[in-house]
Tab-separated table of C-alpha atoms and ligand atoms in Angstrom:
chain	number	residue	atom	x	y	z
A	92	UNK	CA	55.094	14.484	8.270
A	93	UNK	CA	52.197	12.676	9.899
A	94	UNK	CA	50.555	9.673	8.282
A	95	UNK	CA	47.116	8.132	8.691
A	96	UNK	CA	45.914	4.690	7.658
A	97	UNK	CA	43.797	4.534	4.513
A	98	UNK	CA	41.016	2.409	5.943
A	99	UNK	CA	41.459	-1.292	5.250
A	100	UNK	CA	43.812	-0.907	2.275
A	101	UNK	CA	47.085	-1.398	4.131
A	102	UNK	CA	48.315	1.969	2.822
A	103	UNK	CA	48.968	5.094	4.891
A	104	UNK	CA	48.680	8.639	3.577
A	105	UNK	CA	50.478	11.820	4.573
A	106	UNK	CA	48.027	14.261	6.157
A	107	UNK	CA	49.138	16.852	3.609
A	108	UNK	CA	48.608	15.544	0.083
A	109	UNK	CA	49.182	17.121	-3.292
A	110	UNK	CA	46.401	18.381	-5.522
A	111	UNK	CA	47.934	18.573	-8.989
A	112	UNK	CA	45.332	20.489	-10.993
A	113	UNK	CA	47.503	23.611	-11.042
A	114	UNK	CA	50.304	21.676	-12.747
A	115	UNK	CA	48.177	21.317	-15.861
A	116	UNK	CA	49.607	23.340	-18.731
A	117	UNK	CA	52.790	24.155	-16.808
A	118	UNK	CA	56.308	23.543	-18.159
A	119	UNK	CA	58.089	20.392	-17.037
A	120	UNK	CA	60.451	22.374	-14.754
A	121	UNK	CA	57.492	23.558	-12.659
A	122	UNK	CA	56.074	20.045	-12.385
A	123	UNK	CA	59.444	18.630	-11.430
A	124	UNK	CA	60.106	21.289	-8.782
A	125	UNK	CA	56.686	20.749	-7.201
A	126	UNK	CA	56.733	16.947	-7.224
A	127	UNK	CA	60.281	16.786	-5.908
A	128	UNK	CA	59.474	19.241	-3.100
A	129	UNK	CA	56.433	17.163	-2.178
A	130	UNK	CA	58.476	13.968	-1.987
A	131	UNK	CA	61.199	15.729	-0.011
A	132	UNK	CA	58.679	16.836	2.595
A	133	UNK	CA	57.222	13.340	2.990
A	134	UNK	CA	54.065	13.877	0.945
A	135	UNK	CA	53.111	10.441	-0.318
A	136	UNK	CA	49.656	10.915	-1.829
A	137	UNK	CA	48.479	12.947	-4.786
A	138	UNK	CA	45.355	13.324	-6.821
A	139	UNK	CA	45.641	13.212	-10.570
A	140	UNK	CA	42.281	13.736	-12.198
A	141	UNK	CA	43.484	15.680	-15.219
A	142	UNK	CA	42.930	13.818	-18.488
A	143	UNK	CA	45.623	15.533	-20.599
A	144	UNK	CA	48.586	13.516	-21.872
A	145	UNK	CA	51.223	16.171	-21.295
A	146	UNK	CA	50.645	16.840	-17.612
A	147	UNK	CA	50.368	13.124	-16.918
A	148	UNK	CA	53.647	12.469	-18.732
A	149	UNK	CA	55.350	15.302	-16.873
A	150	UNK	CA	54.186	13.936	-13.523
A	151	UNK	CA	55.347	10.410	-14.429
A	152	UNK	CA	58.727	11.752	-15.496
A	153	UNK	CA	59.112	13.850	-12.333
A	154	UNK	CA	58.264	10.883	-10.128
A	155	UNK	CA	60.817	8.780	-11.988
A	156	UNK	CA	62.126	5.926	-9.903
A	157	UNK	CA	60.225	7.238	-6.872
A	158	UNK	CA	56.870	6.204	-8.342
A	159	UNK	CA	56.405	3.703	-5.501
A	160	UNK	CA	56.762	6.505	-2.945
A	161	UNK	CA	53.596	8.235	-4.151
A	162	UNK	CA	50.036	6.966	-3.743
A	163	UNK	CA	48.238	8.121	-6.874
A	164	UNK	CA	44.506	8.687	-7.070
A	165	UNK	CA	43.760	8.127	-10.783
A	166	UNK	CA	40.266	8.709	-12.115
A	167	UNK	CA	38.025	6.475	-14.222
A	168	UNK	CA	35.776	8.697	-16.297
A	169	UNK	CA	37.869	11.854	-16.472
A	170	UNK	CA	38.279	12.770	-20.155
A	171	UNK	CA	38.962	15.760	-22.385
A	172	UNK	CA	37.015	14.778	-25.475
A	173	UNK	CA	35.978	18.374	-26.130
A	174	UNK	CA	39.450	19.669	-25.267
A	175	UNK	CA	38.409	20.553	-21.759
A	176	UNK	CA	37.715	18.672	-18.534
A	177	UNK	CA	34.788	16.408	-19.083
A	178	UNK	CA	33.131	13.336	-17.607
A	179	UNK	CA	32.397	10.173	-19.540
A	180	UNK	CA	30.305	7.198	-18.456
A	181	UNK	CA	30.984	5.339	-21.690
A	182	UNK	CA	32.952	2.197	-20.848
A	183	UNK	CA	35.269	2.052	-23.895
A	184	UNK	CA	36.100	5.744	-23.436
A	185	UNK	CA	36.746	5.300	-19.710
A	186	UNK	CA	39.007	2.341	-20.446
A	187	UNK	CA	40.923	4.211	-23.118
A	188	UNK	CA	41.658	7.168	-20.826
A	189	UNK	CA	42.550	4.966	-17.870
A	190	UNK	CA	44.929	2.859	-19.951
A	191	UNK	CA	46.441	6.086	-21.272
A	192	UNK	CA	46.969	7.210	-17.688
A	193	UNK	CA	49.100	4.146	-16.978
A	194	UNK	CA	50.977	4.642	-20.212
A	195	UNK	CA	51.557	8.377	-19.681
A	196	UNK	CA	52.843	7.823	-16.163
A	197	UNK	CA	55.030	4.930	-17.254
A	198	UNK	CA	53.585	2.673	-14.567
A	199	UNK	CA	51.667	-0.589	-14.469
A	200	UNK	CA	49.480	0.208	-11.467
A	201	UNK	CA	47.431	2.995	-9.935
A	202	UNK	CA	47.039	2.976	-6.188
A	203	UNK	CA	43.439	4.172	-6.040
A	204	UNK	CA	41.146	3.884	-9.072
A	205	UNK	CA	38.597	6.634	-8.564
A	206	UNK	CA	35.018	6.547	-9.850
A	207	UNK	CA	35.037	10.131	-11.057
A	208	UNK	CA	32.647	12.934	-10.134
A	209	UNK	CA	29.827	11.000	-8.522
A	210	UNK	CA	27.501	13.929	-7.963
A	211	UNK	CA	24.154	12.721	-9.301
A	212	UNK	CA	21.770	9.770	-9.215
A	213	UNK	CA	22.202	9.555	-12.970
A	214	UNK	CA	25.959	9.066	-12.553
A	215	UNK	CA	25.274	6.376	-9.965
A	216	UNK	CA	22.946	4.511	-12.352
A	217	UNK	CA	25.349	4.845	-15.277
A	218	UNK	CA	28.423	3.432	-13.574
A	219	UNK	CA	26.434	0.271	-12.892
A	220	UNK	CA	24.470	-0.010	-16.142
A	221	UNK	CA	27.483	0.785	-18.341
A	222	UNK	CA	29.826	-1.705	-16.712
A	223	UNK	CA	32.139	0.865	-15.116
A	224	UNK	CA	31.855	-0.609	-11.622
A	225	UNK	CA	32.600	-4.079	-13.056
A	226	UNK	CA	35.625	-2.593	-14.811
A	227	UNK	CA	36.917	-1.089	-11.545
A	228	UNK	CA	36.365	-4.372	-9.706
A	229	UNK	CA	38.217	-6.243	-12.451
A	230	UNK	CA	41.136	-3.782	-12.270
A	231	UNK	CA	41.304	-4.318	-8.520
A	232	UNK	CA	41.109	-8.089	-8.865
A	233	UNK	CA	43.996	-8.001	-11.383
A	234	UNK	CA	46.051	-5.743	-9.129
A	235	UNK	CA	46.099	-2.881	-11.659
A	236	UNK	CA	44.519	-0.769	-8.939
A	237	UNK	CA	45.068	-1.456	-5.245
A	238	UNK	CA	41.856	0.154	-4.031
A	239	UNK	CA	38.614	1.626	-5.356
A	240	UNK	CA	37.874	5.248	-4.644
A	241	UNK	CA	35.372	7.852	-5.680
A	242	UNK	CA	35.248	11.629	-5.892
A	243	UNK	CA	32.108	13.547	-5.042
A	244	UNK	CA	30.738	16.867	-3.876
A	245	UNK	CA	27.287	15.476	-3.114
A	246	UNK	CA	26.837	13.838	0.311
A	247	UNK	CA	23.628	12.018	-0.630
A	248	UNK	CA	24.967	10.366	-3.799
A	249	UNK	CA	28.304	9.677	-2.122
A	250	UNK	CA	26.565	7.923	0.780
A	251	UNK	CA	24.542	5.777	-1.646
A	252	UNK	CA	27.728	4.654	-3.373
A	253	UNK	CA	29.581	4.024	-0.107
A	254	UNK	CA	26.719	1.839	1.100
A	255	UNK	CA	27.360	-0.570	-1.788
A	256	UNK	CA	30.528	-1.569	0.067
A	257	UNK	CA	32.842	-1.325	-2.958
A	258	UNK	CA	34.575	1.929	-2.017
A	259	UNK	CA	37.788	2.106	0.049
A	260	UNK	CA	38.417	5.849	-0.231
A	261	UNK	CA	36.327	8.919	-0.992
A	262	UNK	CA	37.674	12.281	-2.074
A	263	UNK	CA	35.146	14.849	-0.884
A	264	UNK	CA	34.901	18.654	-0.830
A	265	UNK	CA	35.227	19.741	2.797
A	266	UNK	CA	35.581	23.182	4.338
A	267	UNK	CA	33.496	25.086	6.918
A	268	UNK	CA	31.469	26.924	4.242
A	269	UNK	CA	30.570	23.791	2.294
A	270	UNK	CA	29.823	21.964	5.539
A	271	UNK	CA	27.249	24.622	6.383
A	272	UNK	CA	25.640	24.322	2.956
A	273	UNK	CA	22.498	22.167	2.893
A	274	UNK	CA	23.123	18.688	1.458
A	275	UNK	CA	20.751	19.240	-1.455
A	276	UNK	CA	22.644	22.336	-2.663
A	277	UNK	CA	25.196	21.945	-5.449
A	278	UNK	CA	28.257	23.504	-3.803
A	279	UNK	CA	30.102	23.872	-7.101
A	280	UNK	CA	27.422	25.896	-8.820
A	281	UNK	CA	27.018	28.120	-5.778
A	282	UNK	CA	30.724	28.602	-5.187
A	283	UNK	CA	30.702	32.061	-6.727
A	284	UNK	CA	27.819	33.089	-4.497
A	285	UNK	CA	29.107	31.705	-1.251
A	286	UNK	CA	29.051	35.154	0.268
A	287	UNK	CA	25.348	35.435	-0.429
A	288	UNK	CA	24.482	32.250	1.406
A	289	UNK	CA	22.917	32.143	4.807
A	290	UNK	CA	24.890	29.872	7.067
A	291	UNK	CA	23.040	28.371	9.930
A	292	UNK	CA	24.751	25.229	11.111
A	293	UNK	CA	26.867	22.293	10.002
A	294	UNK	CA	24.660	20.261	7.699
A	295	UNK	CA	23.704	17.016	9.473
A	296	UNK	CA	23.834	14.914	6.275
A	297	UNK	CA	27.456	15.928	5.698
A	298	UNK	CA	28.374	15.386	9.364
A	299	UNK	CA	26.765	11.920	9.253
A	300	UNK	CA	28.634	11.046	6.059
A	301	UNK	CA	32.020	11.678	7.688
A	302	UNK	CA	31.083	9.673	10.778
A	303	UNK	CA	29.804	6.855	8.570
A	304	UNK	CA	33.151	6.749	6.752
A	305	UNK	CA	35.102	6.468	9.972
A	306	UNK	CA	32.679	3.832	11.252
A	307	UNK	CA	33.042	1.765	8.055
A	308	UNK	CA	36.810	2.205	7.624
A	309	UNK	CA	36.433	4.277	4.451
A	310	UNK	CA	39.160	6.900	4.198
A	311	UNK	CA	38.365	10.474	3.166
A	312	UNK	CA	40.781	12.629	1.225
A	313	UNK	CA	39.778	16.262	0.986
A	314	UNK	CA	39.453	18.600	-1.975
A	315	UNK	CA	38.433	22.287	-1.871
A	316	UNK	CA	40.059	22.557	1.557
A	317	UNK	CA	40.578	26.306	1.034
A	318	UNK	CA	37.231	26.816	-0.716
A	319	UNK	CA	39.033	27.689	-3.949
A	320	UNK	CA	40.975	30.352	-1.978
A	321	UNK	CA	37.826	32.264	-1.056
A	322	UNK	CA	38.046	31.319	2.607
A	323	UNK	CA	41.449	33.015	2.804
A	324	UNK	CA	39.947	36.404	2.026
A	325	UNK	CA	37.708	38.378	4.385
A	326	UNK	CA	36.154	40.027	1.359
A	327	UNK	CA	35.222	36.787	-0.381
A	328	UNK	CA	34.589	34.452	2.540
A	329	UNK	CA	30.959	33.978	3.545
A	330	UNK	CA	32.134	34.303	7.163
A	331	UNK	CA	33.508	37.799	6.429
A	332	UNK	CA	36.714	36.790	8.204
A	333	UNK	CA	39.814	35.424	6.538
A	334	UNK	CA	40.899	31.943	7.498
A	335	UNK	CA	44.564	30.975	7.297
A	336	UNK	CA	45.796	27.952	5.350
A	337	UNK	CA	46.596	26.055	8.600
A	338	UNK	CA	43.103	26.789	9.957
A	339	UNK	CA	41.478	25.416	6.780
A	340	UNK	CA	43.707	22.334	6.817
A	341	UNK	CA	43.045	21.779	10.508
A	342	UNK	CA	39.298	22.018	10.002
A	343	UNK	CA	39.434	19.305	7.326
A	344	UNK	CA	41.810	17.077	9.266
A	345	UNK	CA	39.625	17.189	12.355
A	346	UNK	CA	36.546	15.803	10.546
A	347	UNK	CA	35.919	12.102	11.256
A	348	UNK	CA	37.307	9.761	8.602
A	349	UNK	CA	39.684	12.276	7.033
A	350	UNK	CA	43.189	11.013	6.306
A	351	UNK	CA	44.624	13.686	4.002
A	352	UNK	CA	43.985	17.128	2.542
A	353	UNK	CA	44.974	17.511	-1.114
A	354	UNK	CA	46.440	20.995	-1.391
A	355	UNK	CA	46.861	22.341	-4.926
A	356	UNK	CA	50.475	23.492	-5.432
A	357	UNK	CA	52.498	24.679	-8.386
A	358	UNK	CA	55.887	25.454	-6.825
A	359	UNK	CA	58.233	24.239	-4.101
A	360	UNK	CA	57.310	27.343	-2.102
A	361	UNK	CA	53.616	26.440	-2.128
A	362	UNK	CA	54.442	22.905	-1.008
A	363	UNK	CA	56.438	24.393	1.873
A	364	UNK	CA	53.509	26.660	2.797
A	365	UNK	CA	51.191	23.658	2.912
A	366	UNK	CA	53.473	21.486	5.042
A	367	UNK	CA	54.101	24.447	7.368
A	368	UNK	CA	50.792	23.360	8.906
A	369	UNK	CA	52.692	20.618	10.700
A	370	UNK	CA	54.732	23.165	12.660
A	371	UNK	CA	51.890	25.573	13.288
A	372	UNK	CA	51.091	25.917	17.014
A	373	UNK	CA	47.712	24.617	18.127
A	374	UNK	CA	46.381	28.120	18.886
A	375	UNK	CA	47.078	29.221	15.301
A	376	UNK	CA	45.283	26.176	13.895
A	377	UNK	CA	42.206	26.936	15.995
A	378	UNK	CA	39.320	27.833	13.642
A	379	UNK	CA	36.851	28.564	16.418
A	380	UNK	CA	36.684	32.316	15.843
A	381	UNK	CA	35.427	31.600	12.323
A	382	UNK	CA	32.492	29.402	13.169
A	383	UNK	CA	31.750	30.332	16.760
A	384	UNK	CA	29.073	32.759	15.584
A	385	UNK	CA	26.953	29.704	14.899
A	386	UNK	CA	26.949	28.280	18.393
A	387	UNK	CA	23.198	28.765	18.808
A	388	UNK	CA	22.487	26.181	16.155
A	389	UNK	CA	25.440	23.965	16.992
A	390	UNK	CA	24.757	23.980	20.695
A	391	UNK	CA	25.730	20.739	22.368
A	392	UNK	CA	27.388	19.290	19.266
A	393	UNK	CA	31.166	18.872	19.230
A	394	UNK	CA	32.919	20.200	16.136
A	395	UNK	CA	36.285	18.673	17.177
A	396	UNK	CA	38.038	22.047	17.336
A	397	UNK	CA	40.124	21.423	20.484
A	398	UNK	CA	39.297	24.905	21.737
A	399	UNK	CA	38.596	23.360	25.169
A	400	UNK	CA	42.247	22.355	25.732
A	401	UNK	CA	44.328	22.077	27.818
A	402	UNK	CA	42.852	19.377	30.009
A	403	UNK	CA	44.756	18.945	33.300
A	404	UNK	CA	44.774	15.150	32.885
A	405	UNK	CA	45.618	15.344	29.170
A	406	UNK	CA	42.436	13.916	27.728
A	407	UNK	CA	42.149	14.530	23.988
A	408	UNK	CA	38.598	15.761	24.419
A	409	UNK	CA	37.850	16.264	20.709
A	410	UNK	CA	39.021	12.743	19.943
A	411	UNK	CA	36.918	11.174	22.712
A	412	UNK	CA	33.902	13.118	21.465
A	413	UNK	CA	34.618	11.996	17.898
A	414	UNK	CA	34.773	8.310	18.844
A	415	UNK	CA	31.659	8.742	20.958
A	416	UNK	CA	29.766	10.312	18.034
A	417	UNK	CA	30.786	7.460	15.727
A	418	UNK	CA	29.835	4.813	18.289
A	419	UNK	CA	26.505	6.556	18.824
A	420	UNK	CA	25.573	5.929	15.176
A	421	UNK	CA	24.887	2.336	16.203
A	422	UNK	CA	25.674	1.526	19.809
A	423	UNK	CA	24.893	-2.172	19.306
A	424	UNK	CA	27.568	-2.478	16.626
A	425	UNK	CA	30.522	-0.340	17.623
A	426	UNK	CA	33.342	-1.038	15.135
A	427	UNK	CA	36.197	-2.871	16.904
A	428	UNK	CA	38.653	-0.377	15.341
A	429	UNK	CA	36.902	2.569	17.020
A	430	UNK	CA	36.798	0.742	20.358
A	431	UNK	CA	40.509	-0.010	19.937
A	432	UNK	CA	41.309	3.621	19.062
A	433	UNK	CA	39.521	4.744	22.216
A	434	UNK	CA	41.352	2.253	24.390
A	435	UNK	CA	44.679	3.319	22.870
A	436	UNK	CA	44.258	6.933	23.978
A	437	UNK	CA	46.853	8.017	26.528
A	438	UNK	CA	44.020	9.358	28.697
A	439	UNK	CA	40.365	8.465	28.345
A	440	UNK	CA	36.982	9.333	29.793
A	441	UNK	CA	37.831	7.356	32.941
A	442	UNK	CA	40.564	9.860	33.758
A	443	UNK	CA	38.223	12.867	33.800
A	444	UNK	CA	38.261	14.609	37.194
A	445	UNK	CA	35.209	16.711	36.298
A	446	UNK	CA	37.079	19.968	36.873
A	447	UNK	CA	34.866	21.713	34.309
A	448	UNK	CA	37.713	23.798	32.789
A	449	UNK	CA	36.851	22.517	29.334
A	450	UNK	CA	33.145	23.232	29.565
A	451	UNK	CA	33.884	26.857	30.424
A	452	UNK	CA	35.945	27.164	27.240
A	453	UNK	CA	33.720	25.285	24.810
A	454	UNK	CA	31.781	27.800	22.666
A	455	UNK	CA	29.236	25.149	21.734
A	456	UNK	CA	28.106	24.157	25.214
A	457	UNK	CA	29.101	20.532	24.714
A	458	UNK	CA	28.332	18.506	27.870
A	459	UNK	CA	31.927	17.304	28.029
A	460	UNK	CA	31.906	15.752	31.496
A	461	UNK	CA	28.792	13.756	30.626
A	462	UNK	CA	30.364	12.740	27.311
A	463	UNK	CA	33.490	11.465	29.063
A	464	UNK	CA	31.318	9.282	31.295
A	465	UNK	CA	29.246	8.059	28.362
A	466	UNK	CA	32.361	7.217	26.320
A	467	UNK	CA	33.781	5.142	29.142
A	468	UNK	CA	30.451	3.407	29.539
A	469	UNK	CA	30.089	2.584	25.815
A	470	UNK	CA	33.668	1.589	25.070
A	471	UNK	CA	34.709	-0.123	28.288
A	472	UNK	CA	31.900	-0.920	30.690
A	473	UNK	CA	29.174	-2.210	28.351
B	133	SF4	S1	36.312	18.180	33.002
B	133	SF4	FE1	37.410	16.309	32.492
B	133	SF4	S2	37.788	16.453	30.323
B	133	SF4	FE2	37.291	18.508	31.021
B	133	SF4	S3	39.243	19.503	31.447
B	133	SF4	FE3	38.508	18.591	33.356
B	133	SF4	S4	39.410	16.579	33.425
B	133	SF4	FE4	39.631	17.286	31.332
B	134	SF4	S1	34.068	20.045	23.231
B	134	SF4	FE1	33.722	22.093	22.404
B	134	SF4	S2	35.684	23.145	22.421
B	134	SF4	FE2	36.068	20.956	22.745
B	134	SF4	S3	36.494	20.134	20.734
B	134	SF4	FE3	34.293	19.898	21.051
B	134	SF4	S4	33.358	21.763	20.225
B	134	SF4	FE4	35.553	22.162	20.432
């Protein structure tokens, strides 16, 4: 398993995480098999947004004395008042469900307390006016939660919340189809019509959000990595080509800021399929054939696909481009962590021999040689 640091929290997450929605309503044996397989394979982070007592109890029981081995994202505002998934911004209700979460799991802490479903300006206003942000801050101060997170599908609202500085981790819906959906479009309501959408380019607001997270040390965990399964089917994918699970995971993991993809599983076999990503050769992770039809619009912009490898001097070209993009957000204030990451690379822009092999292979006409020079200039010479 590979692990990535969760921003400034001191925690590290496995790059494959567990989405547990599909465990809802399942018998205990299924929950146990899935959770145990996840732990066995080194998965150490899971999302638990479901409000029902039974599934929460089953997960707590399956974790047993390995509770400390799993980072749990638990949500503040996820309720089932009308016997189905629902959102509440009422403080007493939020408290009641969050306290029940602790009780159901048989634990006295939640690793990441998530401000649930922050998809609208109204939700943003309500979490402040109804005391929900104060509640989360108090939980963190008391050590009941170790970090504050949020879940969102809306890049504009998410950015507004991140800019308050209270959020350590954001769970966000990321896949190539959603990334090419304009920021103002509600991806959930259009999910059924993805095939009818016109994809032009990666939406700049979404791309900026990911870079902003990496710049600010806010970790991203990913939901909807497989687009609800639609991206795995040529018939249902808007790209009219089926992606594989490793390709979808690789796309998410190569976005700036991303630390883990939460893959929904309901059996040991599905957990094994998800972690198989780790042993998938680079050429089978490559998602270029899916989005390369959009190179006209993406021209010159790196999408961190690694299609340009191998480099004869072993420069991780996608990574250099990623750090360069983040630094370019504000060249006067390059985060020390990004500068450090760049300097820790085994080979950097300074090693480029300008052979041009990579530029011939890049479908997006990225000026790689120039970028290598610029990266060296920004991170080392200036
Ligand atoms: S031009 Fe530079 S970065 Fe590209 S393959 Fe050659 S050495 Fe590597
Ligand atoms: S430079 Fe081109 S081929 Fe290389 S990672 Fe970026 S987009 Fe992909």
